[in-house]
């Protein structure tokens, strides 16, 4: 395939991605909340993933145990939340199938669990260690060594497709060993990137407390397993199976449980913020008298932002109660604003009441379509 054919293929693939994304967007819920999570235990069956130097431990087994522990923790704390597993036993699941499972379940969050490794030549252990958290995108790490390591990591994780039947058709010619194929991910930045990064940040913070302490950071990288998901999605490399100290945790039942507990803490924090951002707490309608109608907006005005979403919601949604909503789209985000006015004093007074309804709301100034937080 020559360069012009590759470019054409990538453009077509990008269009297919956008169509698929739009078809998979859920019908609007009356009240938005995190109701379904999909946990993906990496590898499985004929795909062992990374293997310890002593050949006793396999990534597929470690990832599955952490996933099962995480499911139990979420089920126990949130019986109302539906937890979907891409696999609950030792079986091979294609990468595209993992995304399909999450999409068909209308999952609000996708968590893929993995174990890292490096090549060890004639040594009993590697010095490379620690955990890392990844969202979809072209590798973004500015540290040259980490950038190279992350690209090698994504190539290794993506090479799983070579075990699949007719993978070249399923992934439209994607070659896990071709750098140009990875660059294609520049075209398909995850529409849920903001929420993905938020959850990744929470996971990073929770896992920093151990039992594996070396923090390799949060980065955007071209992982195929995250590619076709239509919800916030994160891939977690829990530690290095080729590092003696990390392996002592990963091979321990208690160590795996502690890792699951850390991911659960991140889930707890993320869900609380997710629900608080999109749920109206009080049933009482607050009186609102906008001083400006949407048809009479000036180039500059103040307002209260109550939500920023990657998908468009009807202004008549129950989410917004009786408020008149102005929507400002910038990039991939729809910002939902209420109480627009030229008077900052008016907006400040309204904000005091609205904070009771929308905990994370804040005052913004809008100038020529640009929305900026005001003393947030």
Tab-separated table of C-alpha atoms in Angstrom:
chain	number	residue	atom	x	y	z
A	1	UNK	CA	0.000	0.000	0.000
A	2	UNK	CA	1.551	3.346	-1.060
A	3	UNK	CA	1.384	6.538	0.995
A	4	UNK	CA	-1.590	8.044	-0.903
A	5	UNK	CA	-3.577	4.828	-0.465
A	6	UNK	CA	-2.722	4.796	3.265
A	7	UNK	CA	-3.846	8.402	3.678
A	8	UNK	CA	-7.113	7.689	1.863
A	9	UNK	CA	-7.696	4.602	4.031
A	10	UNK	CA	-7.117	6.593	7.240
A	11	UNK	CA	-9.538	9.331	6.133
A	12	UNK	CA	-12.235	6.745	5.350
A	13	UNK	CA	-11.558	5.075	8.715
A	14	UNK	CA	-11.950	8.412	10.481
A	15	UNK	CA	-15.350	8.931	8.826
A	16	UNK	CA	-16.413	5.410	9.823
A	17	UNK	CA	-15.380	6.175	13.418
A	18	UNK	CA	-17.511	9.329	13.517
A	19	UNK	CA	-20.551	7.518	12.098
A	20	UNK	CA	-20.118	4.666	14.570
A	21	UNK	CA	-19.761	7.116	17.456
A	22	UNK	CA	-22.956	8.954	16.537
A	23	UNK	CA	-24.891	5.683	16.231
A	24	UNK	CA	-23.717	4.496	19.638
A	25	UNK	CA	-24.633	7.642	21.572
A	26	UNK	CA	-27.344	6.748	24.048
A	27	UNK	CA	-30.789	8.214	23.996
A	28	UNK	CA	-30.878	11.010	26.534
A	29	UNK	CA	-31.568	9.864	30.072
A	30	UNK	CA	-33.998	11.801	32.231
A	31	UNK	CA	-31.240	12.237	34.798
A	32	UNK	CA	-27.645	11.602	33.838
A	33	UNK	CA	-25.560	9.462	36.165
A	34	UNK	CA	-22.897	6.799	35.993
A	35	UNK	CA	-25.052	3.683	35.749
A	36	UNK	CA	-22.905	1.139	33.908
A	37	UNK	CA	-19.175	0.387	33.976
A	38	UNK	CA	-17.315	-2.091	31.774
A	39	UNK	CA	-14.180	-3.705	33.231
A	40	UNK	CA	-11.806	-5.245	30.723
A	41	UNK	CA	-9.269	-7.825	31.936
A	42	UNK	CA	-6.506	-7.685	29.343
A	43	UNK	CA	-5.506	-10.701	27.228
A	44	UNK	CA	-6.812	-14.216	28.007
A	45	UNK	CA	-6.955	-17.720	26.512
A	46	UNK	CA	-4.287	-18.243	23.840
A	47	UNK	CA	-3.018	-14.717	24.558
A	48	UNK	CA	-1.087	-14.902	27.834
A	49	UNK	CA	0.130	-11.318	27.649
A	50	UNK	CA	3.351	-10.623	29.546
A	51	UNK	CA	5.003	-13.503	31.399
A	52	UNK	CA	7.268	-13.312	34.444
A	53	UNK	CA	10.923	-14.248	34.030
A	54	UNK	CA	10.434	-17.417	36.083
A	55	UNK	CA	7.460	-18.334	33.810
A	56	UNK	CA	5.185	-18.790	36.833
A	57	UNK	CA	2.938	-15.761	36.377
A	58	UNK	CA	0.998	-14.464	33.386
A	59	UNK	CA	-0.521	-11.070	32.728
A	60	UNK	CA	-3.881	-12.570	31.735
A	61	UNK	CA	-4.325	-14.183	35.184
A	62	UNK	CA	-3.234	-11.129	37.167
A	63	UNK	CA	-5.466	-8.781	35.151
A	64	UNK	CA	-8.489	-11.075	35.544
A	65	UNK	CA	-8.108	-11.332	39.323
A	66	UNK	CA	-7.858	-7.545	39.687
A	67	UNK	CA	-10.925	-7.128	37.440
A	68	UNK	CA	-12.975	-9.621	39.475
A	69	UNK	CA	-11.977	-7.917	42.723
A	70	UNK	CA	-12.914	-4.517	41.301
A	71	UNK	CA	-16.318	-5.821	40.196
A	72	UNK	CA	-17.036	-7.127	43.703
A	73	UNK	CA	-16.075	-3.805	45.272
A	74	UNK	CA	-18.328	-1.798	42.944
A	75	UNK	CA	-21.235	-4.249	43.295
A	76	UNK	CA	-20.975	-4.077	47.074
A	77	UNK	CA	-20.883	-0.274	47.270
A	78	UNK	CA	-23.274	0.449	44.381
A	79	UNK	CA	-25.824	-2.364	43.868
A	80	UNK	CA	-27.647	-0.116	41.402
A	81	UNK	CA	-24.581	0.174	39.112
A	82	UNK	CA	-24.376	-2.463	36.401
A	83	UNK	CA	-20.862	-3.940	36.107
A	84	UNK	CA	-19.997	-5.642	32.817
A	85	UNK	CA	-16.882	-7.811	32.363
A	86	UNK	CA	-15.439	-8.337	28.886
A	87	UNK	CA	-14.300	-11.716	30.216
A	88	UNK	CA	-14.875	-13.457	33.540
A	89	UNK	CA	-12.661	-16.456	32.841
A	90	UNK	CA	-9.599	-17.496	30.833
A	91	UNK	CA	-10.766	-16.953	27.266
A	92	UNK	CA	-9.483	-15.029	24.242
A	93	UNK	CA	-11.494	-11.905	23.376
A	94	UNK	CA	-10.636	-9.832	20.311
A	95	UNK	CA	-9.875	-6.154	20.932
A	96	UNK	CA	-12.763	-4.970	18.752
A	97	UNK	CA	-15.119	-7.329	20.613
A	98	UNK	CA	-14.134	-5.778	23.946
A	99	UNK	CA	-15.230	-2.363	22.691
A	100	UNK	CA	-18.428	-3.818	21.226
A	101	UNK	CA	-19.347	-5.336	24.610
A	102	UNK	CA	-18.925	-1.948	26.301
A	103	UNK	CA	-20.810	-0.058	23.587
A	104	UNK	CA	-23.757	-2.446	23.474
A	105	UNK	CA	-24.078	-2.231	27.265
A	106	UNK	CA	-24.219	1.588	26.966
A	107	UNK	CA	-21.387	1.746	29.497
A	108	UNK	CA	-20.561	5.120	31.025
A	109	UNK	CA	-16.959	4.109	31.757
A	110	UNK	CA	-14.490	1.575	30.332
A	111	UNK	CA	-11.557	0.340	32.464
A	112	UNK	CA	-8.942	-1.898	30.816
A	113	UNK	CA	-6.517	-3.611	33.207
A	114	UNK	CA	-3.038	-4.740	32.150
A	115	UNK	CA	0.473	-5.570	33.372
A	116	UNK	CA	3.634	-4.087	31.857
A	117	UNK	CA	6.998	-5.674	30.980
A	118	UNK	CA	10.330	-4.987	29.293
A	119	UNK	CA	12.880	-7.213	27.642
A	120	UNK	CA	15.290	-8.766	30.142
A	121	UNK	CA	18.436	-10.189	28.579
A	122	UNK	CA	20.291	-12.555	30.874
A	123	UNK	CA	19.086	-10.842	34.041
A	124	UNK	CA	16.806	-12.036	36.810
A	125	UNK	CA	14.923	-8.725	37.002
A	126	UNK	CA	14.495	-5.379	35.265
A	127	UNK	CA	14.996	-1.950	36.812
A	128	UNK	CA	11.914	-0.685	34.941
A	129	UNK	CA	9.029	-0.574	37.407
A	130	UNK	CA	5.852	1.224	38.393
A	131	UNK	CA	2.325	1.845	37.159
A	132	UNK	CA	1.062	4.061	34.352
A	133	UNK	CA	-2.362	5.262	33.213
A	134	UNK	CA	-3.310	5.800	29.562
A	135	UNK	CA	-6.102	7.436	27.559
A	136	UNK	CA	-6.583	7.274	23.790
A	137	UNK	CA	-4.516	9.524	21.559
A	138	UNK	CA	-1.217	10.021	19.831
A	139	UNK	CA	1.608	9.504	22.349
A	140	UNK	CA	1.928	12.777	24.246
A	141	UNK	CA	4.746	12.238	26.723
A	142	UNK	CA	7.385	14.964	26.374
A	143	UNK	CA	9.987	12.858	28.154
A	144	UNK	CA	11.863	11.211	25.278
A	145	UNK	CA	12.561	7.945	27.117
A	146	UNK	CA	8.971	7.609	28.354
A	147	UNK	CA	7.642	8.529	24.908
A	148	UNK	CA	9.694	5.726	23.363
A	149	UNK	CA	8.670	3.301	26.120
A	150	UNK	CA	4.977	4.163	25.699
A	151	UNK	CA	5.133	3.708	21.927
A	152	UNK	CA	6.723	0.280	22.411
A	153	UNK	CA	4.078	-0.524	25.027
A	154	UNK	CA	1.189	0.391	22.711
A	155	UNK	CA	2.753	-1.581	19.848
A	156	UNK	CA	3.031	-4.641	22.085
A	157	UNK	CA	-0.538	-4.338	23.388
A	158	UNK	CA	-1.861	-3.718	19.871
A	159	UNK	CA	0.036	-6.699	18.440
A	160	UNK	CA	-2.584	-8.921	20.093
A	161	UNK	CA	-4.643	-8.446	16.912
A	162	UNK	CA	-2.148	-10.685	15.098
A	163	UNK	CA	-3.791	-13.596	16.951
A	164	UNK	CA	-7.187	-12.678	15.519
A	165	UNK	CA	-8.710	-14.095	12.350
A	166	UNK	CA	-8.677	-11.661	9.408
A	167	UNK	CA	-7.415	-8.809	11.595
A	168	UNK	CA	-6.454	-6.702	8.555
A	169	UNK	CA	-10.139	-6.457	7.590
A	170	UNK	CA	-11.427	-5.850	11.129
A	171	UNK	CA	-8.977	-2.998	11.738
A	172	UNK	CA	-8.993	-1.633	8.159
A	173	UNK	CA	-5.362	-2.424	7.459
A	174	UNK	CA	-3.985	-1.228	10.799
A	175	UNK	CA	-0.475	-2.585	11.322
A	176	UNK	CA	0.624	-2.604	15.011
A	177	UNK	CA	4.279	-2.413	13.953
A	178	UNK	CA	3.779	0.530	11.580
A	179	UNK	CA	4.468	3.943	13.139
A	180	UNK	CA	2.366	5.610	10.440
A	181	UNK	CA	-0.636	3.544	11.527
A	182	UNK	CA	-0.176	4.806	15.081
A	183	UNK	CA	-0.004	8.397	13.857
A	184	UNK	CA	-3.521	7.883	12.483
A	185	UNK	CA	-4.768	8.253	16.043
A	186	UNK	CA	-4.174	11.998	15.679
A	187	UNK	CA	-7.378	11.990	13.607
A	188	UNK	CA	-9.559	10.206	16.156
A	189	UNK	CA	-8.991	11.911	19.471
A	190	UNK	CA	-11.478	10.400	21.868
A	191	UNK	CA	-14.650	12.499	21.975
A	192	UNK	CA	-14.729	11.728	25.700
A	193	UNK	CA	-11.142	12.759	26.286
A	194	UNK	CA	-11.889	15.290	29.035
A	195	UNK	CA	-13.757	12.719	31.140
A	196	UNK	CA	-11.202	10.015	30.321
A	197	UNK	CA	-8.380	12.221	31.593
A	198	UNK	CA	-10.380	13.052	34.730
A	199	UNK	CA	-10.778	9.388	35.598
A	200	UNK	CA	-7.151	8.630	34.658
A	201	UNK	CA	-6.045	11.407	37.017
A	202	UNK	CA	-8.115	9.927	39.850
A	203	UNK	CA	-6.614	6.459	39.231
A	204	UNK	CA	-3.131	7.938	39.178
A	205	UNK	CA	-3.726	9.710	42.493
A	206	UNK	CA	-5.169	6.616	44.192
A	207	UNK	CA	-2.465	4.244	42.977
A	208	UNK	CA	0.302	6.601	44.092
A	209	UNK	CA	-0.371	5.423	47.655
A	210	UNK	CA	0.932	1.928	46.911
A	211	UNK	CA	1.488	-0.987	47.103
A	212	UNK	CA	3.452	-0.192	43.899
A	213	UNK	CA	4.795	3.310	44.370
A	214	UNK	CA	6.690	4.328	41.243
A	215	UNK	CA	4.350	6.629	39.314
A	216	UNK	CA	5.049	6.700	35.556
A	217	UNK	CA	2.263	9.215	34.997
A	218	UNK	CA	-0.798	9.727	32.818
A	219	UNK	CA	-0.419	9.923	29.046
A	220	UNK	CA	-2.314	9.713	25.776
A	221	UNK	CA	-1.299	6.718	23.669
A	222	UNK	CA	-2.675	4.848	20.619
A	223	UNK	CA	-4.194	1.726	22.194
A	224	UNK	CA	-6.540	-0.146	19.873
A	225	UNK	CA	-8.625	-1.516	22.746
A	226	UNK	CA	-9.695	2.083	23.545
A	227	UNK	CA	-10.200	3.062	19.930
A	228	UNK	CA	-13.819	2.053	19.288
A	229	UNK	CA	-15.244	2.696	22.735
A	230	UNK	CA	-17.881	5.458	22.848
A	231	UNK	CA	-17.479	6.412	26.495
A	232	UNK	CA	-14.687	7.675	28.802
A	233	UNK	CA	-12.011	4.961	28.593
A	234	UNK	CA	-8.764	4.313	30.434
A	235	UNK	CA	-6.086	1.617	30.230
A	236	UNK	CA	-4.147	0.864	33.436
A	237	UNK	CA	-0.713	-0.762	33.452
A	238	UNK	CA	-0.636	-1.897	37.080
A	239	UNK	CA	3.086	-2.698	37.320
A	240	UNK	CA	5.987	-4.561	35.676
A	241	UNK	CA	5.868	-8.335	35.722
A	242	UNK	CA	9.574	-8.284	34.833
A	243	UNK	CA	10.493	-6.315	37.959
A	244	UNK	CA	11.120	-8.352	41.105
A	245	UNK	CA	9.569	-5.829	43.490
A	246	UNK	CA	6.495	-5.170	41.347
A	247	UNK	CA	6.013	-8.897	40.775
A	248	UNK	CA	5.971	-9.560	44.523
A	249	UNK	CA	2.839	-7.370	44.631
A	250	UNK	CA	1.237	-8.560	41.393
A	251	UNK	CA	1.700	-12.239	42.295
A	252	UNK	CA	0.201	-11.720	45.748
A	253	UNK	CA	-3.531	-12.135	46.324
A	254	UNK	CA	-3.488	-9.251	48.787
A	255	UNK	CA	-1.399	-7.117	46.431
A	256	UNK	CA	-3.924	-7.549	43.612
A	257	UNK	CA	-6.775	-6.754	46.003
A	258	UNK	CA	-5.031	-3.544	47.080
A	259	UNK	CA	-4.641	-2.497	43.449
A	260	UNK	CA	-8.349	-3.186	42.861
A	261	UNK	CA	-9.189	-1.113	45.946
A	262	UNK	CA	-7.152	1.803	44.585
A	263	UNK	CA	-8.972	1.667	41.251
A	264	UNK	CA	-12.262	1.481	43.167
A	265	UNK	CA	-11.337	4.619	45.150
A	266	UNK	CA	-10.755	6.392	41.848
A	267	UNK	CA	-14.102	5.092	40.571
A	268	UNK	CA	-15.819	6.332	43.737
A	269	UNK	CA	-14.375	9.827	43.332
A	270	UNK	CA	-15.109	9.934	39.597
A	271	UNK	CA	-18.701	8.732	40.018
A	272	UNK	CA	-19.409	11.253	42.755
A	273	UNK	CA	-18.188	14.092	40.539
A	274	UNK	CA	-19.897	12.666	37.440
A	275	UNK	CA	-23.259	12.373	39.183
A	276	UNK	CA	-22.943	15.733	40.963
A	277	UNK	CA	-22.240	17.489	37.676
A	278	UNK	CA	-25.286	16.137	35.900
A	279	UNK	CA	-27.931	15.535	38.604
A	280	UNK	CA	-30.377	18.100	39.889
A	281	UNK	CA	-30.538	17.574	43.642
A	282	UNK	CA	-33.519	19.647	44.682
A	283	UNK	CA	-37.017	19.015	43.329
A	284	UNK	CA	-37.977	22.613	44.074
A	285	UNK	CA	-37.819	24.884	41.046
A	286	UNK	CA	-35.884	28.025	41.781
A	287	UNK	CA	-37.278	31.225	40.368
A	288	UNK	CA	-35.178	32.503	37.522
A	289	UNK	CA	-35.543	35.777	35.701
A	290	UNK	CA	-32.993	36.100	32.940
A	291	UNK	CA	-32.229	39.699	32.046
A	292	UNK	CA	-31.383	38.697	28.466
A	293	UNK	CA	-33.128	36.405	25.981
A	294	UNK	CA	-31.121	34.032	23.812
A	295	UNK	CA	-32.244	35.919	20.718
A	296	UNK	CA	-30.800	39.152	22.094
A	297	UNK	CA	-27.302	38.115	23.141
A	298	UNK	CA	-24.467	40.604	22.972
A	299	UNK	CA	-20.870	39.788	22.038
A	300	UNK	CA	-19.888	39.883	25.718
A	301	UNK	CA	-21.906	38.710	28.716
A	302	UNK	CA	-21.720	36.794	31.999
A	303	UNK	CA	-23.423	33.469	32.719
A	304	UNK	CA	-23.300	30.370	34.926
A	305	UNK	CA	-21.893	27.187	33.435
A	306	UNK	CA	-23.653	24.103	34.797
A	307	UNK	CA	-22.193	21.399	32.547
A	308	UNK	CA	-19.693	20.671	29.784
A	309	UNK	CA	-20.464	17.529	27.799
A	310	UNK	CA	-19.088	15.798	24.734
A	311	UNK	CA	-22.613	15.143	23.456
A	312	UNK	CA	-25.469	17.513	22.758
A	313	UNK	CA	-28.550	17.413	24.981
A	314	UNK	CA	-31.918	19.007	24.316
A	315	UNK	CA	-32.374	22.368	26.035
A	316	UNK	CA	-35.747	21.043	27.197
A	317	UNK	CA	-34.152	18.159	29.080
A	318	UNK	CA	-35.346	17.481	32.613
A	319	UNK	CA	-31.700	17.870	33.579
A	320	UNK	CA	-31.994	21.643	33.193
A	321	UNK	CA	-35.320	21.892	35.079
A	322	UNK	CA	-37.038	25.217	34.287
A	323	UNK	CA	-33.904	27.117	33.347
A	324	UNK	CA	-33.394	28.735	29.980
A	325	UNK	CA	-30.199	27.268	28.600
A	326	UNK	CA	-27.703	28.742	26.164
A	327	UNK	CA	-25.327	26.261	24.491
A	328	UNK	CA	-21.848	27.299	23.387
A	329	UNK	CA	-19.917	24.718	21.373
A	330	UNK	CA	-16.133	24.896	21.339
A	331	UNK	CA	-14.165	22.035	19.785
A	332	UNK	CA	-15.753	18.781	20.940
A	333	UNK	CA	-17.417	20.197	24.050
A	334	UNK	CA	-20.911	21.627	24.491
A	335	UNK	CA	-20.997	24.124	27.341
A	336	UNK	CA	-24.394	24.650	28.958
A	337	UNK	CA	-24.938	28.147	30.377
A	338	UNK	CA	-27.828	29.666	32.321
A	339	UNK	CA	-28.707	33.143	33.653
A	340	UNK	CA	-26.908	35.062	30.876
A	341	UNK	CA	-26.677	38.759	31.675
A	342	UNK	CA	-24.599	41.865	31.119
A	343	UNK	CA	-24.765	42.433	34.879
A	344	UNK	CA	-22.120	40.579	36.886
A	345	UNK	CA	-23.922	41.441	40.143
A	346	UNK	CA	-27.082	39.736	38.892
A	347	UNK	CA	-25.188	36.596	37.874
A	348	UNK	CA	-23.381	36.464	41.232
A	349	UNK	CA	-26.677	36.606	43.108
A	350	UNK	CA	-28.135	33.839	40.920
A	351	UNK	CA	-24.991	31.753	41.377
A	352	UNK	CA	-25.470	31.613	45.145
A	353	UNK	CA	-28.866	29.920	44.655
A	354	UNK	CA	-27.869	27.760	41.704
A	355	UNK	CA	-24.924	26.266	43.618
A	356	UNK	CA	-27.533	24.428	45.679
A	357	UNK	CA	-28.865	22.804	42.501
A	358	UNK	CA	-25.643	22.410	40.521
A	359	UNK	CA	-22.759	21.857	42.925
A	360	UNK	CA	-20.006	22.270	40.323
A	361	UNK	CA	-21.470	25.300	38.541
A	362	UNK	CA	-19.399	28.457	38.222
A	363	UNK	CA	-19.521	31.942	36.688
A	364	UNK	CA	-18.078	32.471	33.217
A	365	UNK	CA	-17.601	35.389	30.887
A	366	UNK	CA	-18.402	34.883	27.212
A	367	UNK	CA	-16.647	37.016	24.620
A	368	UNK	CA	-17.165	36.408	20.918
A	369	UNK	CA	-17.983	32.749	21.498
A	370	UNK	CA	-15.063	32.138	23.895
A	371	UNK	CA	-16.037	30.921	27.380
A	372	UNK	CA	-13.684	31.667	30.266
A	373	UNK	CA	-14.092	30.930	33.968
A	374	UNK	CA	-14.333	33.999	36.178
A	375	UNK	CA	-12.412	33.674	39.454
A	376	UNK	CA	-13.223	29.979	39.656
